Tab-separated table of N, CA and C in Angstrom:
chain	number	residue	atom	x	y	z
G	1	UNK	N	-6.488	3.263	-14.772
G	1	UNK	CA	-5.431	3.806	-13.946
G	1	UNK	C	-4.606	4.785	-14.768
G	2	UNK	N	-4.328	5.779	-13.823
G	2	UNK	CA	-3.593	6.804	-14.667
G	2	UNK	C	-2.203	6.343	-15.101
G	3	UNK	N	-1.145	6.985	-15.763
G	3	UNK	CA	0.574	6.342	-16.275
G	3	UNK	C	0.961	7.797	-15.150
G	4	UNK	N	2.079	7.822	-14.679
G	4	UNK	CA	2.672	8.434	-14.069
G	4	UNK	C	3.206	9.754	-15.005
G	5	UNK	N	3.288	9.060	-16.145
G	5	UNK	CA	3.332	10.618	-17.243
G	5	UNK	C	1.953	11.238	-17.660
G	6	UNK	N	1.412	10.875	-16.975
G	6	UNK	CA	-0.026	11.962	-17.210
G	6	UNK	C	-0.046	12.604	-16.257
G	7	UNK	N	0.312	12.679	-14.786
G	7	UNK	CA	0.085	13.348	-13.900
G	7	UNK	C	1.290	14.697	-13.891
G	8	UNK	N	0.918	15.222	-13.649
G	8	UNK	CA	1.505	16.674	-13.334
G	8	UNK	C	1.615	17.502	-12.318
G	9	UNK	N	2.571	18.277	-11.785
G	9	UNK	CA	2.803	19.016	-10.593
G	9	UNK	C	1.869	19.699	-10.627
G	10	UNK	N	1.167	20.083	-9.558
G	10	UNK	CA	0.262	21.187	-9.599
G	10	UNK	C	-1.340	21.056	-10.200
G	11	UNK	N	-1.232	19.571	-10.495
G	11	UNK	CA	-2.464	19.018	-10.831
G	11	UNK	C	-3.442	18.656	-9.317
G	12	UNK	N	-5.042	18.936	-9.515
G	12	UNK	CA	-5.675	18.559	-8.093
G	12	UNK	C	-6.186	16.928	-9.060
G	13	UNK	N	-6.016	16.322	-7.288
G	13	UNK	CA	-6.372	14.779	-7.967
G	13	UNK	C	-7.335	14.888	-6.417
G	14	UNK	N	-7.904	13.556	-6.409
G	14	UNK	CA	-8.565	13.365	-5.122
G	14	UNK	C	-8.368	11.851	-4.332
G	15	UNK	N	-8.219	11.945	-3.839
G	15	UNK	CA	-7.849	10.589	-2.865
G	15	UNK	C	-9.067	9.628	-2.921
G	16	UNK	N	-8.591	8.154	-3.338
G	16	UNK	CA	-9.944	6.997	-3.890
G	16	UNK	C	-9.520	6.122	-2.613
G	17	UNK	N	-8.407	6.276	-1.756
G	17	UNK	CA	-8.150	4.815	-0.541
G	17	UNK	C	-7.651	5.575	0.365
G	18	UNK	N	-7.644	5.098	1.687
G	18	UNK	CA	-7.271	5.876	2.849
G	18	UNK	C	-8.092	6.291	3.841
G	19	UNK	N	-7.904	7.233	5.134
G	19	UNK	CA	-8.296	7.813	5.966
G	19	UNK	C	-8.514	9.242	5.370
G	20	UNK	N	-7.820	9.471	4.367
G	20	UNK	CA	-8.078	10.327	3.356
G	20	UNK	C	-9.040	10.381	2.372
G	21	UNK	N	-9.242	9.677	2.355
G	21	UNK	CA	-10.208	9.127	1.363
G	21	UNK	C	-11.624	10.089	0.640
G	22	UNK	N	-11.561	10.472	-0.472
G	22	UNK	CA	-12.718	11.527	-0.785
G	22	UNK	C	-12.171	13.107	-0.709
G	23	UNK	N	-11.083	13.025	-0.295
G	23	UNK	CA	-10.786	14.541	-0.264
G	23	UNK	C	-9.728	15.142	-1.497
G	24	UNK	N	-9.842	15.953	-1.663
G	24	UNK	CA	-8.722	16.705	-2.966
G	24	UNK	C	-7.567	17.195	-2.004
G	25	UNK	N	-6.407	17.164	-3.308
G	25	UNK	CA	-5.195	17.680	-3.267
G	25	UNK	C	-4.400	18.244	-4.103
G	26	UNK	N	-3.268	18.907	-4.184
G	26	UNK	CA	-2.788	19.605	-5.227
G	26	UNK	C	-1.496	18.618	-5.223
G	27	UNK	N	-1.023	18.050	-6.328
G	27	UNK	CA	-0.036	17.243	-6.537
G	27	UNK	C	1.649	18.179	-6.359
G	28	UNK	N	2.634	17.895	-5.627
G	28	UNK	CA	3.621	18.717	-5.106
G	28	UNK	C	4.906	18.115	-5.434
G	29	UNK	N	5.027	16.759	-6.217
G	29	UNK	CA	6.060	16.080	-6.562
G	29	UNK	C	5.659	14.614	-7.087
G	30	UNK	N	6.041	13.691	-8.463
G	30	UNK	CA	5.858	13.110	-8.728
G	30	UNK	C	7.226	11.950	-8.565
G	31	UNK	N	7.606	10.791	-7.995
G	31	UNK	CA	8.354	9.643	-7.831
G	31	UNK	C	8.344	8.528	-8.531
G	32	UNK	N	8.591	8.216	-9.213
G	32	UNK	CA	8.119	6.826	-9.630
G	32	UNK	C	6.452	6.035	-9.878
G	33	UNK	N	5.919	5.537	-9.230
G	33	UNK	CA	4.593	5.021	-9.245
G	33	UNK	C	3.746	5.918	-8.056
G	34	UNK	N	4.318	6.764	-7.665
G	34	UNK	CA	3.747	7.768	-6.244
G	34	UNK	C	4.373	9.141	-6.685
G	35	UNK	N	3.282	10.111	-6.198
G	35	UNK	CA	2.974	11.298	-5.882
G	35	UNK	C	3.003	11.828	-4.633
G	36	UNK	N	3.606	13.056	-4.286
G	36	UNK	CA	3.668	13.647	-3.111
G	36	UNK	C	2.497	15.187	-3.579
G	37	UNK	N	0.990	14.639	-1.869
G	37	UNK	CA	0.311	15.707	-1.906
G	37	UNK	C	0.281	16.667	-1.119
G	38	UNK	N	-0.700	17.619	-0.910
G	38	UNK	CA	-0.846	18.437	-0.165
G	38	UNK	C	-1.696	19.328	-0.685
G	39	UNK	N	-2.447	19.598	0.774
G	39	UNK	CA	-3.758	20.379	0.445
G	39	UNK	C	-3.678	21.797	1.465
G	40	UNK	N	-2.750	21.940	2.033
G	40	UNK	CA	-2.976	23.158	3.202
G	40	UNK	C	-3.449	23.123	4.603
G	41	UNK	N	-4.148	21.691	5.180
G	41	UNK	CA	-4.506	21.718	5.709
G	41	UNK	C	-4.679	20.334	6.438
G	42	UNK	N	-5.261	19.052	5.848
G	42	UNK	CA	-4.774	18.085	6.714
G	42	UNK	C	-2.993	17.626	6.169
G	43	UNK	N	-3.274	17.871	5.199
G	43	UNK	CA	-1.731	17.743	4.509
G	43	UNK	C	-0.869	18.834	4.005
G	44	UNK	N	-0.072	19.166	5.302
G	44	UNK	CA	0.733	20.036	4.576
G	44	UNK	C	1.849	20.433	3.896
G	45	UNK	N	2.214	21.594	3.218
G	45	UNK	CA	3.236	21.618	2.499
G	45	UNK	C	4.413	20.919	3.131
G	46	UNK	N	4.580	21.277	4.252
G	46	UNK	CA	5.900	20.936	4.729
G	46	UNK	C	6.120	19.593	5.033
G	47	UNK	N	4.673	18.806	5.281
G	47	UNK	CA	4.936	17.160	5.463
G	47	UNK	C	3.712	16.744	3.882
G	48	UNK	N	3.903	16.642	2.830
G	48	UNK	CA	2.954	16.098	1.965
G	48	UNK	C	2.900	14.570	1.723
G	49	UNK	N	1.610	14.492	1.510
G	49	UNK	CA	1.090	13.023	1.737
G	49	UNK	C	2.070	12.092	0.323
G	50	UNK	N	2.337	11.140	0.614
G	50	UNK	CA	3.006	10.083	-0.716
G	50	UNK	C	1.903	9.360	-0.622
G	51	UNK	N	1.778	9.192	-1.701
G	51	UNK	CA	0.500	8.299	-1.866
G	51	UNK	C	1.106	7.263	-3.601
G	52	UNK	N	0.443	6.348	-3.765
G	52	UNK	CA	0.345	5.375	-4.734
G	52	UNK	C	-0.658	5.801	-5.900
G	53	UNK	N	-0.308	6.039	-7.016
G	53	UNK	CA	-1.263	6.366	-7.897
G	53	UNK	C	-2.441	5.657	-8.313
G	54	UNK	N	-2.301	4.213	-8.308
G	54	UNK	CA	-3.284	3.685	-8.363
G	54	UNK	C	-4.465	4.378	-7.572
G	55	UNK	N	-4.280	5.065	-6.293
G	55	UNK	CA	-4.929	5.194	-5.059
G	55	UNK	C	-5.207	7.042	-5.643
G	56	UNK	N	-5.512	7.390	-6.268
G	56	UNK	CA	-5.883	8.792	-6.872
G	56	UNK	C	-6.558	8.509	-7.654
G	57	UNK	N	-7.581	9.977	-8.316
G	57	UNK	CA	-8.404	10.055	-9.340
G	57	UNK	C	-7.640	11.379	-9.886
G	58	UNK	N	-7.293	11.628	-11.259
G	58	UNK	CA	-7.226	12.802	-11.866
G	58	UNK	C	-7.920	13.328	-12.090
G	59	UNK	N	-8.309	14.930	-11.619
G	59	UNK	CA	-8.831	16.037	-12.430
G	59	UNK	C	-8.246	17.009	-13.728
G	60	UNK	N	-9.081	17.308	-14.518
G	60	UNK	CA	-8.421	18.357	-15.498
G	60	UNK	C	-7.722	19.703	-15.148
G	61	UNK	N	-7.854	20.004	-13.826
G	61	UNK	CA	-7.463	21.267	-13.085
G	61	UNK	C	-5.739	21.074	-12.996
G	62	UNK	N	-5.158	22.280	-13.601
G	62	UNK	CA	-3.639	22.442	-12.785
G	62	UNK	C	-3.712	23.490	-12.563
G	63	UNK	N	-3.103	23.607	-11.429
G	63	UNK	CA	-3.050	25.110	-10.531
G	63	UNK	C	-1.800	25.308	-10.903
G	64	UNK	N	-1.502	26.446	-12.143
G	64	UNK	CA	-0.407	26.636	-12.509
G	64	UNK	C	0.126	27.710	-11.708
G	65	UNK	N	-0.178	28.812	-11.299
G	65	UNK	CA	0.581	29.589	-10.039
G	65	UNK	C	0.924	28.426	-9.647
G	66	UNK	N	0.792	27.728	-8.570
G	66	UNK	CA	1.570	26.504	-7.941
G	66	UNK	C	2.736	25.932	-8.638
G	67	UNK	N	2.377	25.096	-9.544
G	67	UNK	CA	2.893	24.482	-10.588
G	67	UNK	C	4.420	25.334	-10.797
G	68	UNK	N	4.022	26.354	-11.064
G	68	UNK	CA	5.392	27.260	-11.576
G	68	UNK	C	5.991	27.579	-10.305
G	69	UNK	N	5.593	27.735	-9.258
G	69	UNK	CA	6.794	28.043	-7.676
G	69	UNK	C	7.105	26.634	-7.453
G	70	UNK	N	6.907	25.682	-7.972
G	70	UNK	CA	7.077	24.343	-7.437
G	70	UNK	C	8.476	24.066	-7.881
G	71	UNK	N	8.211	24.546	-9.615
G	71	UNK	CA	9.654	24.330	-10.535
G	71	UNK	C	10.591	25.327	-10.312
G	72	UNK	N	10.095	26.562	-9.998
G	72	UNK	CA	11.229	27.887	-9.872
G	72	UNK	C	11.751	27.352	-8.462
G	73	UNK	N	11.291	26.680	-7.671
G	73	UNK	CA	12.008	26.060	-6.322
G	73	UNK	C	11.532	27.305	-5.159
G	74	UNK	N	10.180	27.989	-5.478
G	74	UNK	CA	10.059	29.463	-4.437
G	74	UNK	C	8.992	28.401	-3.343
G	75	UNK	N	9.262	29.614	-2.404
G	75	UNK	CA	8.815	28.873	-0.966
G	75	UNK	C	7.274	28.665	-1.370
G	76	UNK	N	6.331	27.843	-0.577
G	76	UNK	CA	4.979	27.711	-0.795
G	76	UNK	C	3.949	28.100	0.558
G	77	UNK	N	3.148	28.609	0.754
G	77	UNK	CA	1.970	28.540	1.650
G	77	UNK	C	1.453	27.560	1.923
G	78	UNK	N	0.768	27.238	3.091
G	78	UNK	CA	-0.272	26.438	3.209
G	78	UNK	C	-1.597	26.992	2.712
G	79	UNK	N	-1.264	28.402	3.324
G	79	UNK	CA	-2.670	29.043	3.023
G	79	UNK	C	-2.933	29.185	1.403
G	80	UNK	N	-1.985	29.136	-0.064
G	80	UNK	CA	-2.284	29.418	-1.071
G	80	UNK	C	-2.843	28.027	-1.447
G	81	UNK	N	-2.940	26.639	-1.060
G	81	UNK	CA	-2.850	25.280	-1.519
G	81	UNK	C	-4.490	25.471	-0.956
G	82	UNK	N	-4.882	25.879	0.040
G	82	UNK	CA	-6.662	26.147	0.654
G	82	UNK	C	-6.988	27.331	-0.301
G	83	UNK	N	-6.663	28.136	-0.523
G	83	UNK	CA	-7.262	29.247	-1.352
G	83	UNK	C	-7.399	28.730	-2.913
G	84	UNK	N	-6.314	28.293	-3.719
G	84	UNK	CA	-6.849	27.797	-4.954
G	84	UNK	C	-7.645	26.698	-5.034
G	85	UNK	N	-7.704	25.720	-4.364
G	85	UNK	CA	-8.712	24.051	-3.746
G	85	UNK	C	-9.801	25.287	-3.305
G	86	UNK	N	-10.219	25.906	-2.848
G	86	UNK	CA	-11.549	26.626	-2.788
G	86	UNK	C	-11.920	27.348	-3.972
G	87	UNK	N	-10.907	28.235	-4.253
G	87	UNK	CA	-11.271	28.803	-5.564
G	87	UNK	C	-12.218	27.798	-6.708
G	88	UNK	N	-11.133	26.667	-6.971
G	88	UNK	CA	-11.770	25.904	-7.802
G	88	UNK	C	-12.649	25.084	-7.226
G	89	UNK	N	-13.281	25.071	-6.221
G	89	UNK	CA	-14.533	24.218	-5.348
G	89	UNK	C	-14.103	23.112	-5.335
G	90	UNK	N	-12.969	22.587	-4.752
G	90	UNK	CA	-12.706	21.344	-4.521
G	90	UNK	C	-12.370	21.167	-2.916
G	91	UNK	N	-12.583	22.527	-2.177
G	91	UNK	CA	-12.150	22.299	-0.896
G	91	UNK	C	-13.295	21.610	0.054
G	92	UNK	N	-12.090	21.270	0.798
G	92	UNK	CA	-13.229	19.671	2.212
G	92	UNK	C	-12.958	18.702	1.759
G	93	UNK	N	-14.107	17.570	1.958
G	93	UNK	CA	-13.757	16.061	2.208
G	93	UNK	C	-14.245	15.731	0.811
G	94	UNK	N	-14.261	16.502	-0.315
G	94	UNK	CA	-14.698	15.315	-1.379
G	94	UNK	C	-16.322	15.861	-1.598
G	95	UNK	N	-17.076	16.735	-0.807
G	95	UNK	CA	-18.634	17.026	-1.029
G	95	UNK	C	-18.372	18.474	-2.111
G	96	UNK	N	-17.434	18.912	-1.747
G	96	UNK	CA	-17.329	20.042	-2.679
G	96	UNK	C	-17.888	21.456	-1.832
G	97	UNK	N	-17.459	21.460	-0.852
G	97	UNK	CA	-17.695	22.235	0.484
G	97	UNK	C	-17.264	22.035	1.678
G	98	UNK	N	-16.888	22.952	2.506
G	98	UNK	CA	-15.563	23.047	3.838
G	98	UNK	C	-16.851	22.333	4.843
G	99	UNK	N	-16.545	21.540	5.436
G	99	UNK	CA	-17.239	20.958	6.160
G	99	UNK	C	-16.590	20.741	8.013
G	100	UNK	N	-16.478	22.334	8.526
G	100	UNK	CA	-15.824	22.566	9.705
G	100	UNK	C	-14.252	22.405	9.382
G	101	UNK	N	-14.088	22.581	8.422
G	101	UNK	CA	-12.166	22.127	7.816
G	101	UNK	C	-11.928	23.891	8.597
G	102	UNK	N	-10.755	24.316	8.227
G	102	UNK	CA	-10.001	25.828	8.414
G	102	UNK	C	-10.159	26.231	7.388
G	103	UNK	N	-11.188	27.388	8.254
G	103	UNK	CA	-11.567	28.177	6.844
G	103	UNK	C	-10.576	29.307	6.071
G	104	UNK	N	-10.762	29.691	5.204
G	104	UNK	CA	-9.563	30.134	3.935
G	104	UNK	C	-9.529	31.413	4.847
G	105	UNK	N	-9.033	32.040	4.592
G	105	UNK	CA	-8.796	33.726	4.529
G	105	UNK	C	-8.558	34.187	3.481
G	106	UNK	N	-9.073	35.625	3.071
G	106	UNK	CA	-9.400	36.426	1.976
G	106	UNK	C	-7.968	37.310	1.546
C-alpha cells in the first residue's frame, strides 16, 4: 500500500475497487488517507472522485502541466485531464484504449 506522502497531485493512479474499477485518473487533491480524482470524463473536474488509497495503484507518471495549475490555483479543463490520460495511453477502462468513452479532440 502506498503512504499518502508518496502520492502526488497530478500523479495518474488507476482505480483497484469500485464501479470504477480498472480505469485511470489524474490525482487533483490529496486529504488525509484519500485522494480526490478525475479523469475528464466519467469523473469530472468539477465533481472529482474521493476515493481511499488503499483502493488505488500508483503510476510513475505526473502530469506536471496539471500538477502546476492545480498549485497556481488556475482554472482546469475536462478536456486537458482526456488529452494528457491519452497522450500517455492510459485513456478508457484500464485496457489502455478508449473503448466508446468521449473521444479527445485535437
Amino acid at each position: 500500500m502506498e503512504a499518502v506522502d508518496d502520492i502526488k497531485i497530478g500523479q495518474v493512479v488507476r482505480s483497484k475497487a469500485g464501479r470504477d474499477k480498472g480505469r485511470f485518473f489524474i490525482v487533483v487533491a490529496v486529504d488525509g488517507g484519500r485522494v480526490y480524482l478525475a479523469d475528464g470524463d466519467l469523473r469530472r473536474v468539477e465533481t472529482p472522485k474521493k476515493k481511499n488509497i488503499k483502493h488505488i495503484q500508483v503510476t510513475n507518471h505526473v502530469v506536471e502541466s496539471i500538477a502546476k495549475k492545480i498549485e497556481q490555483g488556475k482554472n482546469l479543463s475536462n478536456k486537458e485531464f482526456r488529452r494528457e490520460l491519452q497522450s500517455l495511453g492510459y485513456w478508457g477502462d484500464g485496457t489502455l484504449e478508449n473503448k466508446g468513452k468521449r473521444e479527445v479532440d485535437a
